[in-house]
Amino acid sequence: MKGIILAGGHGTRLRPVTLGVSKQLLPVYDKPLIYHPLSVLMLTGIREILVICAPDDLDGFRRLLGDGRELGLTLDYAIQDRPRGLADAFRIGADHVGGDSVALILGDNIFHGPGFSELLTTAAEDVDGCVLFGYPVHDPERYGVGEVDEHGRLVSIEEKPAKPRSDRAITGLYFYDNDVLDIAKNLAPSPRGELEITDVNRHYLARGKARLVDLGRGFAWLDTGTHDSLSAAGQYVQILEHRQGVRIACVEEVALRMGFIGPEQCHRLGERLAKSPYGQYVMDVAARAPEPDPHTPASRP
């Protein structure tokens, strides 16, 4: 499975802050926002990732993430010169996806919860159709909403319904089989002139190949599109990290845990940030990690 992070747009609701920097490069407490969607793809086991961004933001992402090699990844970049809808990511990223399945995640979404990696890797196995992730909200009329039957099968998708049939918002994380490339290629723009991800999902629903994984209680799904929600996300991360003593979306730690890099490389990455508490944490994680057995095959490719 290949991965795409859609980090385009201009962050207009966060201006004037975003006049000089991409929204996805803003801090969420102790790390850039884009570390969160990047870590989700890494927890899924994905190592080949395309970052789609606006032209003015490309240098900033390259400066922060490079080519991904230091994290055991392959990172590529593509330009979205203007917002054309979420499904435009599959037109831009068609060559990157090739003949594989694909995970798309929005660059401003934060996910956190117990057992998340296991949930992701299970959902990513042999994707036949699309896998969406639902989250219960108190105001579903603000979101795309998925309705399931008594057997948990997805039966309808509504975009910002006046009278929602469900409280399950469809989050900004999507898994698709390779058919999504043709679906997006032939998709007609909506009345607002964009290629809508809801229309892609309805194609799969009509085929009986759309399912909804319920994140449910114990998970957090946070949007960061406004000043208040970005600040609240930072407070959430700060409180959890201080109470639990772990760092959320620490990409160096995720790379180590997933077997993408070893303890020595993880420690080197921490040393570069050694004057910050984040860098100290990365070095501590590396120091506590067991050295890999050279006679045992890596658990991840």
PDB file of C-alpha atoms in Angstrom:
ATOM      1  CA  MET A   1       0.000   0.000   0.000  1.00  0.00           C
ATOM      2  CA  LYS A   2       1.214   3.497  -0.885  1.00  0.00           C
ATOM      3  CA  GLY A   3       0.435   6.594   1.148  1.00  0.00           C
ATOM      4  CA  ILE A   4      -0.606  10.145   0.285  1.00  0.00           C
ATOM      5  CA  ILE A   5      -0.697  13.117   2.642  1.00  0.00           C
ATOM      6  CA  LEU A   6      -2.826  15.917   1.228  1.00  0.00           C
ATOM      7  CA  ALA A   7      -1.284  19.070   2.669  1.00  0.00           C
ATOM      8  CA  GLY A   8      -2.481  21.591   0.097  1.00  0.00           C
ATOM      9  CA  GLY A   9      -4.759  24.555   0.548  1.00  0.00           C
ATOM     10  CA  HIS A  10      -3.955  27.959   1.972  1.00  0.00           C
ATOM     11  CA  GLY A  11      -5.167  27.669   5.574  1.00  0.00           C
ATOM     12  CA  THR A  12      -7.417  30.692   5.115  1.00  0.00           C
ATOM     13  CA  ARG A  13      -9.242  30.149   8.403  1.00  0.00           C
ATOM     14  CA  LEU A  14      -5.913  30.426  10.243  1.00  0.00           C
ATOM     15  CA  ARG A  15      -4.764  33.687   8.693  1.00  0.00           C
ATOM     16  CA  PRO A  16      -2.712  35.770   9.279  1.00  0.00           C
ATOM     17  CA  VAL A  17      -0.597  32.945  10.757  1.00  0.00           C
ATOM     18  CA  THR A  18      -0.676  30.967   7.510  1.00  0.00           C
ATOM     19  CA  LEU A  19       0.298  33.889   5.296  1.00  0.00           C
ATOM     20  CA  GLY A  20       3.933  32.920   5.841  1.00  0.00           C
ATOM     21  CA  VAL A  21       3.827  29.195   6.560  1.00  0.00           C
ATOM     22  CA  SER A  22       1.784  26.140   5.652  1.00  0.00           C
ATOM     23  CA  LYS A  23      -0.841  25.109   8.180  1.00  0.00           C
ATOM     24  CA  GLN A  24       0.686  21.635   8.300  1.00  0.00           C
ATOM     25  CA  LEU A  25       4.012  23.092   9.433  1.00  0.00           C
ATOM     26  CA  LEU A  26       2.478  24.889  12.413  1.00  0.00           C
ATOM     27  CA  PRO A  27       3.227  23.411  15.850  1.00  0.00           C
ATOM     28  CA  VAL A  28       0.849  21.182  17.738  1.00  0.00           C
ATOM     29  CA  TYR A  29       2.513  21.624  21.120  1.00  0.00           C
ATOM     30  CA  ASP A  30       5.971  20.084  20.564  1.00  0.00           C
ATOM     31  CA  LYS A  31       6.037  19.014  16.916  1.00  0.00           C
ATOM     32  CA  PRO A  32       4.823  20.085  13.467  1.00  0.00           C
ATOM     33  CA  LEU A  33       1.247  19.192  12.619  1.00  0.00           C
ATOM     34  CA  ILE A  34       2.289  17.037   9.646  1.00  0.00           C
ATOM     35  CA  TYR A  35       4.022  14.591  12.010  1.00  0.00           C
ATOM     36  CA  HIS A  36       0.549  13.378  13.008  1.00  0.00           C
ATOM     37  CA  PRO A  37      -0.715  12.194   9.596  1.00  0.00           C
ATOM     38  CA  LEU A  38       2.785  10.974   8.735  1.00  0.00           C
ATOM     39  CA  SER A  39       2.883   8.809  11.852  1.00  0.00           C
ATOM     40  CA  VAL A  40      -0.555   7.329  11.015  1.00  0.00           C
ATOM     41  CA  LEU A  41       0.702   6.133   7.631  1.00  0.00           C
ATOM     42  CA  MET A  42       3.855   4.773   9.254  1.00  0.00           C
ATOM     43  CA  LEU A  43       1.798   2.889  11.860  1.00  0.00           C
ATOM     44  CA  THR A  44      -0.081   1.295   8.964  1.00  0.00           C
ATOM     45  CA  GLY A  45       3.254  -0.044   7.731  1.00  0.00           C
ATOM     46  CA  ILE A  46       3.452   2.310   4.749  1.00  0.00           C
ATOM     47  CA  ARG A  47       6.924   3.435   3.740  1.00  0.00           C
ATOM     48  CA  GLU A  48       6.372   5.055   0.323  1.00  0.00           C
ATOM     49  CA  ILE A  49       4.566   8.346   0.849  1.00  0.00           C
ATOM     50  CA  LEU A  50       3.679  11.281  -1.382  1.00  0.00           C
ATOM     51  CA  VAL A  51       3.192  14.724   0.177  1.00  0.00           C
ATOM     52  CA  ILE A  52       0.943  16.983  -1.934  1.00  0.00           C
ATOM     53  CA  CYS A  53       1.266  20.655  -1.118  1.00  0.00           C
ATOM     54  CA  ALA A  54       0.863  24.176  -2.496  1.00  0.00           C
ATOM     55  CA  PRO A  55       3.777  25.537  -4.570  1.00  0.00           C
ATOM     56  CA  ASP A  56       4.900  28.060  -1.953  1.00  0.00           C
ATOM     57  CA  ASP A  57       5.096  25.381   0.756  1.00  0.00           C
ATOM     58  CA  LEU A  58       7.252  22.818  -1.035  1.00  0.00           C
ATOM     59  CA  ASP A  59      10.592  24.110   0.268  1.00  0.00           C
ATOM     60  CA  GLY A  60       9.329  24.086   3.850  1.00  0.00           C
ATOM     61  CA  PHE A  61       8.236  20.455   3.680  1.00  0.00           C
ATOM     62  CA  ARG A  62      11.472  19.411   2.011  1.00  0.00           C
ATOM     63  CA  ARG A  63      13.462  21.222   4.697  1.00  0.00           C
ATOM     64  CA  LEU A  64      11.550  19.452   7.467  1.00  0.00           C
ATOM     65  CA  LEU A  65      11.174  15.937   6.074  1.00  0.00           C
ATOM     66  CA  GLY A  66      13.756  15.593   3.308  1.00  0.00           C
ATOM     67  CA  ASP A  67      13.498  12.408   1.292  1.00  0.00           C
ATOM     68  CA  GLY A  68      12.469  10.342   4.326  1.00  0.00           C
ATOM     69  CA  ARG A  69      15.549   8.140   4.191  1.00  0.00           C
ATOM     70  CA  GLU A  70      16.571   8.903   7.764  1.00  0.00           C
ATOM     71  CA  LEU A  71      13.239   7.465   8.953  1.00  0.00           C
ATOM     72  CA  GLY A  72      13.433   4.434   6.678  1.00  0.00           C
ATOM     73  CA  LEU A  73      10.895   5.976   4.308  1.00  0.00           C
ATOM     74  CA  THR A  74      10.726   7.113   0.706  1.00  0.00           C
ATOM     75  CA  LEU A  75       9.111  10.548   0.580  1.00  0.00           C
ATOM     76  CA  ASP A  76       8.180  12.257  -2.664  1.00  0.00           C
ATOM     77  CA  TYR A  77       6.450  15.580  -3.260  1.00  0.00           C
ATOM     78  CA  ALA A  78       3.892  16.891  -5.732  1.00  0.00           C
ATOM     79  CA  ILE A  79       2.251  20.257  -6.273  1.00  0.00           C
ATOM     80  CA  GLN A  80      -1.445  21.113  -6.137  1.00  0.00           C
ATOM     81  CA  ASP A  81      -1.462  24.611  -7.610  1.00  0.00           C
ATOM     82  CA  ARG A  82      -4.969  25.341  -6.357  1.00  0.00           C
ATOM     83  CA  PRO A  83      -7.578  23.446  -4.318  1.00  0.00           C
ATOM     84  CA  ARG A  84      -9.527  21.079  -6.584  1.00  0.00           C
ATOM     85  CA  GLY A  85     -11.058  18.804  -3.951  1.00  0.00           C
ATOM     86  CA  LEU A  86      -9.720  15.864  -1.966  1.00  0.00           C
ATOM     87  CA  ALA A  87     -10.166  13.367  -4.798  1.00  0.00           C
ATOM     88  CA  ASP A  88      -7.732  15.407  -6.892  1.00  0.00           C
ATOM     89  CA  ALA A  89      -5.022  13.727  -4.804  1.00  0.00           C
ATOM     90  CA  PHE A  90      -5.522  10.533  -6.818  1.00  0.00           C
ATOM     91  CA  ARG A  91      -5.067  12.326 -10.127  1.00  0.00           C
ATOM     92  CA  ILE A  92      -1.933  14.048  -8.889  1.00  0.00           C
ATOM     93  CA  GLY A  93      -0.640  10.893  -7.213  1.00  0.00           C
ATOM     94  CA  ALA A  94      -1.527   8.312  -9.883  1.00  0.00           C
ATOM     95  CA  ASP A  95       2.080   7.596 -10.828  1.00  0.00           C
ATOM     96  CA  HIS A  96       3.054   7.328  -7.167  1.00  0.00           C
ATOM     97  CA  VAL A  97       0.293   4.798  -6.445  1.00  0.00           C
ATOM     98  CA  GLY A  98       0.998   2.734  -9.561  1.00  0.00           C
ATOM     99  CA  GLY A  99      -0.733  -0.631  -9.293  1.00  0.00           C
ATOM    100  CA  ASP A 100      -1.029  -0.638  -5.496  1.00  0.00           C
ATOM    101  CA  SER A 101      -3.739   0.146  -3.006  1.00  0.00           C
ATOM    102  CA  VAL A 102      -3.498   3.548  -1.347  1.00  0.00           C
ATOM    103  CA  ALA A 103      -4.124   5.326   1.939  1.00  0.00           C
ATOM    104  CA  LEU A 104      -5.059   9.002   1.801  1.00  0.00           C
ATOM    105  CA  ILE A 105      -4.875  11.126   4.929  1.00  0.00           C
ATOM    106  CA  LEU A 106      -5.563  14.829   5.306  1.00  0.00           C
ATOM    107  CA  GLY A 107      -2.599  16.804   6.530  1.00  0.00           C
ATOM    108  CA  ASP A 108      -4.542  18.604   9.259  1.00  0.00           C
ATOM    109  CA  ASN A 109      -6.151  15.563  10.950  1.00  0.00           C
ATOM    110  CA  ILE A 110      -4.949  14.129  14.260  1.00  0.00           C
ATOM    111  CA  PHE A 111      -5.790  10.595  15.381  1.00  0.00           C
ATOM    112  CA  HIS A 112      -4.889   9.003  18.699  1.00  0.00           C
ATOM    113  CA  GLY A 113      -6.115   5.934  20.518  1.00  0.00           C
ATOM    114  CA  PRO A 114      -5.206   2.550  21.999  1.00  0.00           C
ATOM    115  CA  GLY A 115      -4.370  -0.256  19.597  1.00  0.00           C
ATOM    116  CA  PHE A 116      -4.398   2.112  16.651  1.00  0.00           C
ATOM    117  CA  SER A 117      -1.528   0.446  14.777  1.00  0.00           C
ATOM    118  CA  GLU A 118      -3.213  -2.977  14.958  1.00  0.00           C
ATOM    119  CA  LEU A 119      -6.499  -1.481  13.777  1.00  0.00           C
ATOM    120  CA  LEU A 120      -4.762   0.215  10.853  1.00  0.00           C
ATOM    121  CA  THR A 121      -2.732  -2.769   9.705  1.00  0.00           C
ATOM    122  CA  THR A 122      -5.795  -5.029   9.863  1.00  0.00           C
ATOM    123  CA  ALA A 123      -7.879  -2.557   7.836  1.00  0.00           C
ATOM    124  CA  ALA A 124      -5.081  -2.232   5.253  1.00  0.00           C
ATOM    125  CA  GLU A 125      -4.853  -5.965   4.537  1.00  0.00           C
ATOM    126  CA  ASP A 126      -6.135  -6.900   1.079  1.00  0.00           C
ATOM    127  CA  VAL A 127      -8.292  -3.800   0.617  1.00  0.00           C
ATOM    128  CA  ASP A 128     -11.170  -4.694  -1.705  1.00  0.00           C
ATOM    129  CA  GLY A 129     -13.053  -1.465  -2.286  1.00  0.00           C
ATOM    130  CA  CYS A 130     -12.726   1.323   0.256  1.00  0.00           C
ATOM    131  CA  VAL A 131     -12.312   1.430   4.010  1.00  0.00           C
ATOM    132  CA  LEU A 132     -13.547   4.543   5.792  1.00  0.00           C
ATOM    133  CA  PHE A 133     -13.109   5.431   9.443  1.00  0.00           C
ATOM    134  CA  GLY A 134     -16.073   6.723  11.426  1.00  0.00           C
ATOM    135  CA  TYR A 135     -16.040   8.753  14.608  1.00  0.00           C
ATOM    136  CA  PRO A 136     -19.044   9.655  16.783  1.00  0.00           C
ATOM    137  CA  VAL A 137     -19.697  13.404  16.978  1.00  0.00           C
ATOM    138  CA  HIS A 138     -22.400  15.506  18.591  1.00  0.00           C
ATOM    139  CA  ASP A 139     -22.863  17.678  15.488  1.00  0.00           C
ATOM    140  CA  PRO A 140     -22.882  15.284  12.498  1.00  0.00           C
ATOM    141  CA  GLU A 141     -24.606  17.860  10.299  1.00  0.00           C
ATOM    142  CA  ARG A 142     -21.172  19.498   9.897  1.00  0.00           C
ATOM    143  CA  TYR A 143     -19.587  16.399   8.336  1.00  0.00           C
ATOM    144  CA  GLY A 144     -19.887  13.656   5.802  1.00  0.00           C
ATOM    145  CA  VAL A 145     -21.842  10.999   7.690  1.00  0.00           C
ATOM    146  CA  GLY A 146     -21.834   7.229   7.285  1.00  0.00           C
ATOM    147  CA  GLU A 147     -24.870   5.098   8.171  1.00  0.00           C
ATOM    148  CA  VAL A 148     -24.487   1.389   8.908  1.00  0.00           C
ATOM    149  CA  ASP A 149     -27.069  -1.387   9.201  1.00  0.00           C
ATOM    150  CA  GLU A 150     -27.520  -3.814  12.078  1.00  0.00           C
ATOM    151  CA  HIS A 151     -24.657  -5.914  10.714  1.00  0.00           C
ATOM    152  CA  GLY A 152     -22.267  -2.976  10.590  1.00  0.00           C
ATOM    153  CA  ARG A 153     -22.382  -2.659   6.794  1.00  0.00           C
ATOM    154  CA  LEU A 154     -22.210   0.824   5.315  1.00  0.00           C
ATOM    155  CA  VAL A 155     -25.548   1.600   3.670  1.00  0.00           C
ATOM    156  CA  SER A 156     -25.479   5.367   3.044  1.00  0.00           C
ATOM    157  CA  ILE A 157     -23.177   8.363   2.909  1.00  0.00           C
ATOM    158  CA  GLU A 158     -24.519  11.873   3.283  1.00  0.00           C
ATOM    159  CA  GLU A 159     -22.572  15.124   3.022  1.00  0.00           C
ATOM    160  CA  LYS A 160     -23.501  17.598   5.774  1.00  0.00           C
ATOM    161  CA  PRO A 161     -27.101  16.352   6.072  1.00  0.00           C
ATOM    162  CA  ALA A 162     -29.761  18.592   7.610  1.00  0.00           C
ATOM    163  CA  LYS A 163     -31.218  15.532   9.357  1.00  0.00           C
ATOM    164  CA  PRO A 164     -28.370  13.058   9.910  1.00  0.00           C
ATOM    165  CA  ARG A 165     -29.240   9.366   9.965  1.00  0.00           C
ATOM    166  CA  SER A 166     -26.158   8.667  12.066  1.00  0.00           C
ATOM    167  CA  ASP A 167     -23.717  10.381  14.383  1.00  0.00           C
ATOM    168  CA  ARG A 168     -20.708   8.754  12.658  1.00  0.00           C
ATOM    169  CA  ALA A 169     -18.616  11.406  10.929  1.00  0.00           C
ATOM    170  CA  ILE A 170     -16.336  10.119   8.183  1.00  0.00           C
ATOM    171  CA  THR A 171     -12.845  11.179   9.158  1.00  0.00           C
ATOM    172  CA  GLY A 172      -9.977  12.351   6.972  1.00  0.00           C
ATOM    173  CA  LEU A 173      -8.398   8.895   6.608  1.00  0.00           C
ATOM    174  CA  TYR A 174      -9.302   6.663   3.660  1.00  0.00           C
ATOM    175  CA  PHE A 175      -8.042   3.306   2.336  1.00  0.00           C
ATOM    176  CA  TYR A 176      -8.767   2.370  -1.293  1.00  0.00           C
ATOM    177  CA  ASP A 177      -7.995  -0.372  -3.753  1.00  0.00           C
ATOM    178  CA  ASN A 178      -6.399   0.573  -7.057  1.00  0.00           C
ATOM    179  CA  ASP A 179      -9.771   1.238  -8.725  1.00  0.00           C
ATOM    180  CA  VAL A 180      -9.774   4.645  -7.036  1.00  0.00           C
ATOM    181  CA  LEU A 181      -7.409   5.952  -9.721  1.00  0.00           C
ATOM    182  CA  ASP A 182      -9.934   5.311 -12.497  1.00  0.00           C
ATOM    183  CA  ILE A 183     -12.838   6.535 -10.375  1.00  0.00           C
ATOM    184  CA  ALA A 184     -11.072   9.824  -9.654  1.00  0.00           C
ATOM    185  CA  LYS A 185      -9.918  10.188 -13.260  1.00  0.00           C
ATOM    186  CA  ASN A 186     -13.509   9.991 -14.515  1.00  0.00           C
ATOM    187  CA  LEU A 187     -15.096  11.962 -11.690  1.00  0.00           C
ATOM    188  CA  ALA A 188     -17.147  15.025 -12.612  1.00  0.00           C
ATOM    189  CA  PRO A 189     -16.573  18.172 -10.547  1.00  0.00           C
ATOM    190  CA  SER A 190     -19.261  19.072  -8.058  1.00  0.00           C
ATOM    191  CA  PRO A 191     -21.289  22.306  -8.329  1.00  0.00           C
ATOM    192  CA  ARG A 192     -18.535  24.047  -6.379  1.00  0.00           C
ATOM    193  CA  GLY A 193     -16.014  22.925  -9.004  1.00  0.00           C
ATOM    194  CA  GLU A 194     -14.162  20.342  -6.913  1.00  0.00           C
ATOM    195  CA  LEU A 195     -13.586  16.600  -7.078  1.00  0.00           C
ATOM    196  CA  GLU A 196     -15.398  15.407  -3.980  1.00  0.00           C
ATOM    197  CA  ILE A 197     -14.159  12.490  -1.908  1.00  0.00           C
ATOM    198  CA  THR A 198     -17.780  11.757  -0.991  1.00  0.00           C
ATOM    199  CA  ASP A 199     -18.518  11.062  -4.666  1.00  0.00           C
ATOM    200  CA  VAL A 200     -15.602   8.605  -4.755  1.00  0.00           C
ATOM    201  CA  ASN A 201     -16.943   6.863  -1.673  1.00  0.00           C
ATOM    202  CA  ARG A 202     -20.432   6.665  -3.184  1.00  0.00           C
ATOM    203  CA  HIS A 203     -19.003   4.864  -6.214  1.00  0.00           C
ATOM    204  CA  TYR A 204     -17.724   2.169  -3.891  1.00  0.00           C
ATOM    205  CA  LEU A 205     -20.952   2.163  -1.900  1.00  0.00           C
ATOM    206  CA  ALA A 206     -22.960   1.558  -5.092  1.00  0.00           C
ATOM    207  CA  ARG A 207     -20.743  -1.464  -5.784  1.00  0.00           C
ATOM    208  CA  GLY A 208     -21.252  -2.794  -2.280  1.00  0.00           C
ATOM    209  CA  LYS A 209     -17.559  -2.345  -1.587  1.00  0.00           C
ATOM    210  CA  ALA A 210     -17.482   0.354   1.080  1.00  0.00           C
ATOM    211  CA  ARG A 211     -17.113  -0.375   4.770  1.00  0.00           C
ATOM    212  CA  LEU A 212     -16.858   1.802   7.830  1.00  0.00           C
ATOM    213  CA  VAL A 213     -14.476   1.062  10.686  1.00  0.00           C
ATOM    214  CA  ASP A 214     -15.809   2.618  13.879  1.00  0.00           C
ATOM    215  CA  LEU A 215     -13.067   4.287  15.913  1.00  0.00           C
ATOM    216  CA  GLY A 216     -15.487   4.582  18.814  1.00  0.00           C
ATOM    217  CA  ARG A 217     -14.810   5.433  22.432  1.00  0.00           C
ATOM    218  CA  GLY A 218     -11.242   5.772  23.613  1.00  0.00           C
ATOM    219  CA  PHE A 219     -10.095   7.365  20.351  1.00  0.00           C
ATOM    220  CA  ALA A 220      -9.545  11.015  19.604  1.00  0.00           C
ATOM    221  CA  TRP A 221     -10.020  12.586  16.194  1.00  0.00           C
ATOM    222  CA  LEU A 222      -9.106  16.250  16.118  1.00  0.00           C
ATOM    223  CA  ASP A 223      -9.470  18.865  13.412  1.00  0.00           C
ATOM    224  CA  THR A 224      -7.034  21.779  13.364  1.00  0.00           C
ATOM    225  CA  GLY A 225      -8.639  24.116  10.853  1.00  0.00           C
ATOM    226  CA  THR A 226      -9.298  27.055  13.179  1.00  0.00           C
ATOM    227  CA  HIS A 227      -7.272  28.909  15.796  1.00  0.00           C
ATOM    228  CA  ASP A 228      -9.395  27.435  18.588  1.00  0.00           C
ATOM    229  CA  SER A 229      -9.210  23.845  17.325  1.00  0.00           C
ATOM    230  CA  LEU A 230      -5.457  24.102  16.709  1.00  0.00           C
ATOM    231  CA  SER A 231      -4.932  25.431  20.228  1.00  0.00           C
ATOM    232  CA  ALA A 232      -7.177  22.714  21.690  1.00  0.00           C
ATOM    233  CA  ALA A 233      -5.207  20.030  19.824  1.00  0.00           C
ATOM    234  CA  GLY A 234      -1.983  21.372  21.303  1.00  0.00           C
ATOM    235  CA  GLN A 235      -3.460  21.298  24.788  1.00  0.00           C
ATOM    236  CA  TYR A 236      -4.675  17.722  24.271  1.00  0.00           C
ATOM    237  CA  VAL A 237      -1.212  16.580  23.186  1.00  0.00           C
ATOM    238  CA  GLN A 238       0.475  18.479  26.012  1.00  0.00           C
ATOM    239  CA  ILE A 239      -1.740  17.008  28.728  1.00  0.00           C
ATOM    240  CA  LEU A 240      -1.421  13.427  27.507  1.00  0.00           C
ATOM    241  CA  GLU A 241       2.324  13.633  27.036  1.00  0.00           C
ATOM    242  CA  HIS A 242       2.891  15.112  30.486  1.00  0.00           C
ATOM    243  CA  ARG A 243       0.637  12.586  32.221  1.00  0.00           C
ATOM    244  CA  GLN A 244       1.740   9.490  30.325  1.00  0.00           C
ATOM    245  CA  GLY A 245       5.383  10.303  29.741  1.00  0.00           C
ATOM    246  CA  VAL A 246       5.207   9.392  26.049  1.00  0.00           C
ATOM    247  CA  ARG A 247       5.234  11.529  22.924  1.00  0.00           C
ATOM    248  CA  ILE A 248       2.296  11.361  20.532  1.00  0.00           C
ATOM    249  CA  ALA A 249       3.276  11.160  16.838  1.00  0.00           C
ATOM    250  CA  CYS A 250       7.000  11.030  17.520  1.00  0.00           C
ATOM    251  CA  VAL A 251       8.006   9.894  14.034  1.00  0.00           C
ATOM    252  CA  GLU A 252      11.464   8.744  15.130  1.00  0.00           C
ATOM    253  CA  GLU A 253       9.948   6.470  17.771  1.00  0.00           C
ATOM    254  CA  VAL A 254       7.331   5.164  15.325  1.00  0.00           C
ATOM    255  CA  ALA A 255      10.065   4.382  12.777  1.00  0.00           C
ATOM    256  CA  LEU A 256      11.981   2.475  15.454  1.00  0.00           C
ATOM    257  CA  ARG A 257       8.945   0.543  16.733  1.00  0.00           C
ATOM    258  CA  MET A 258       7.912  -0.403  13.198  1.00  0.00           C
ATOM    259  CA  GLY A 259      11.377  -1.680  12.377  1.00  0.00           C
ATOM    260  CA  PHE A 260      12.060   0.970   9.728  1.00  0.00           C
ATOM    261  CA  ILE A 261      15.246   2.071  11.537  1.00  0.00           C
ATOM    262  CA  GLY A 262      17.377   0.654  14.339  1.00  0.00           C
ATOM    263  CA  PRO A 263      18.261   2.089  17.777  1.00  0.00           C
ATOM    264  CA  GLU A 264      21.555   3.540  16.550  1.00  0.00           C
ATOM    265  CA  GLN A 265      19.888   5.555  13.807  1.00  0.00           C
ATOM    266  CA  CYS A 266      17.109   6.630  16.165  1.00  0.00           C
ATOM    267  CA  HIS A 267      19.704   7.884  18.637  1.00  0.00           C
ATOM    268  CA  ARG A 268      21.485   9.856  15.914  1.00  0.00           C
ATOM    269  CA  LEU A 269      18.211  11.553  15.016  1.00  0.00           C
ATOM    270  CA  GLY A 270      17.679  12.457  18.659  1.00  0.00           C
ATOM    271  CA  GLU A 271      21.197  13.842  19.013  1.00  0.00           C
ATOM    272  CA  ARG A 272      20.471  16.436  16.341  1.00  0.00           C
ATOM    273  CA  LEU A 273      17.651  17.732  18.563  1.00  0.00           C
ATOM    274  CA  ALA A 274      19.473  17.149  21.855  1.00  0.00           C
ATOM    275  CA  LYS A 275      18.913  20.636  23.253  1.00  0.00           C
ATOM    276  CA  SER A 276      15.138  20.131  23.210  1.00  0.00           C
ATOM    277  CA  PRO A 277      13.064  17.840  25.457  1.00  0.00           C
ATOM    278  CA  TYR A 278      11.819  16.161  22.268  1.00  0.00           C
ATOM    279  CA  GLY A 279      15.362  15.246  21.254  1.00  0.00           C
ATOM    280  CA  GLN A 280      16.127  13.954  24.738  1.00  0.00           C
ATOM    281  CA  TYR A 281      13.021  11.754  24.536  1.00  0.00           C
ATOM    282  CA  VAL A 282      14.095  10.305  21.178  1.00  0.00           C
ATOM    283  CA  MET A 283      17.533   9.449  22.578  1.00  0.00           C
ATOM    284  CA  ASP A 284      15.960   7.841  25.663  1.00  0.00           C
ATOM    285  CA  VAL A 285      13.670   5.739  23.465  1.00  0.00           C
ATOM    286  CA  ALA A 286      16.667   4.603  21.424  1.00  0.00           C
ATOM    287  CA  ALA A 287      18.697   3.797  24.543  1.00  0.00           C
ATOM    288  CA  ARG A 288      15.926   1.585  25.932  1.00  0.00           C
ATOM    289  CA  ALA A 289      15.315  -0.289  22.679  1.00  0.00           C
ATOM    290  CA  PRO A 290      16.839  -3.767  22.330  1.00  0.00           C
ATOM    291  CA  GLU A 291      19.429  -4.164  19.627  1.00  0.00           C
ATOM    292  CA  PRO A 292      18.026  -6.082  16.641  1.00  0.00           C
ATOM    293  CA  ASP A 293      19.107  -9.713  16.256  1.00  0.00           C
ATOM    294  CA  PRO A 294      21.139  -9.851  13.015  1.00  0.00           C
ATOM    295  CA  HIS A 295      20.026 -13.462  12.540  1.00  0.00           C
ATOM    296  CA  THR A 296      16.306 -12.593  12.742  1.00  0.00           C
ATOM    297  CA  PRO A 297      14.563 -11.195   9.633  1.00  0.00           C
ATOM    298  CA  ALA A 298      13.072  -7.731  10.068  1.00  0.00           C
ATOM    299  CA  SER A 299       9.372  -7.770  10.862  1.00  0.00           C
ATOM    300  CA  ARG A 300       8.761  -4.987   8.338  1.00  0.00           C
ATOM    301  CA  PRO A 301       9.985  -4.799   4.757  1.00  0.00           C
TER     302      PRO A 301
END
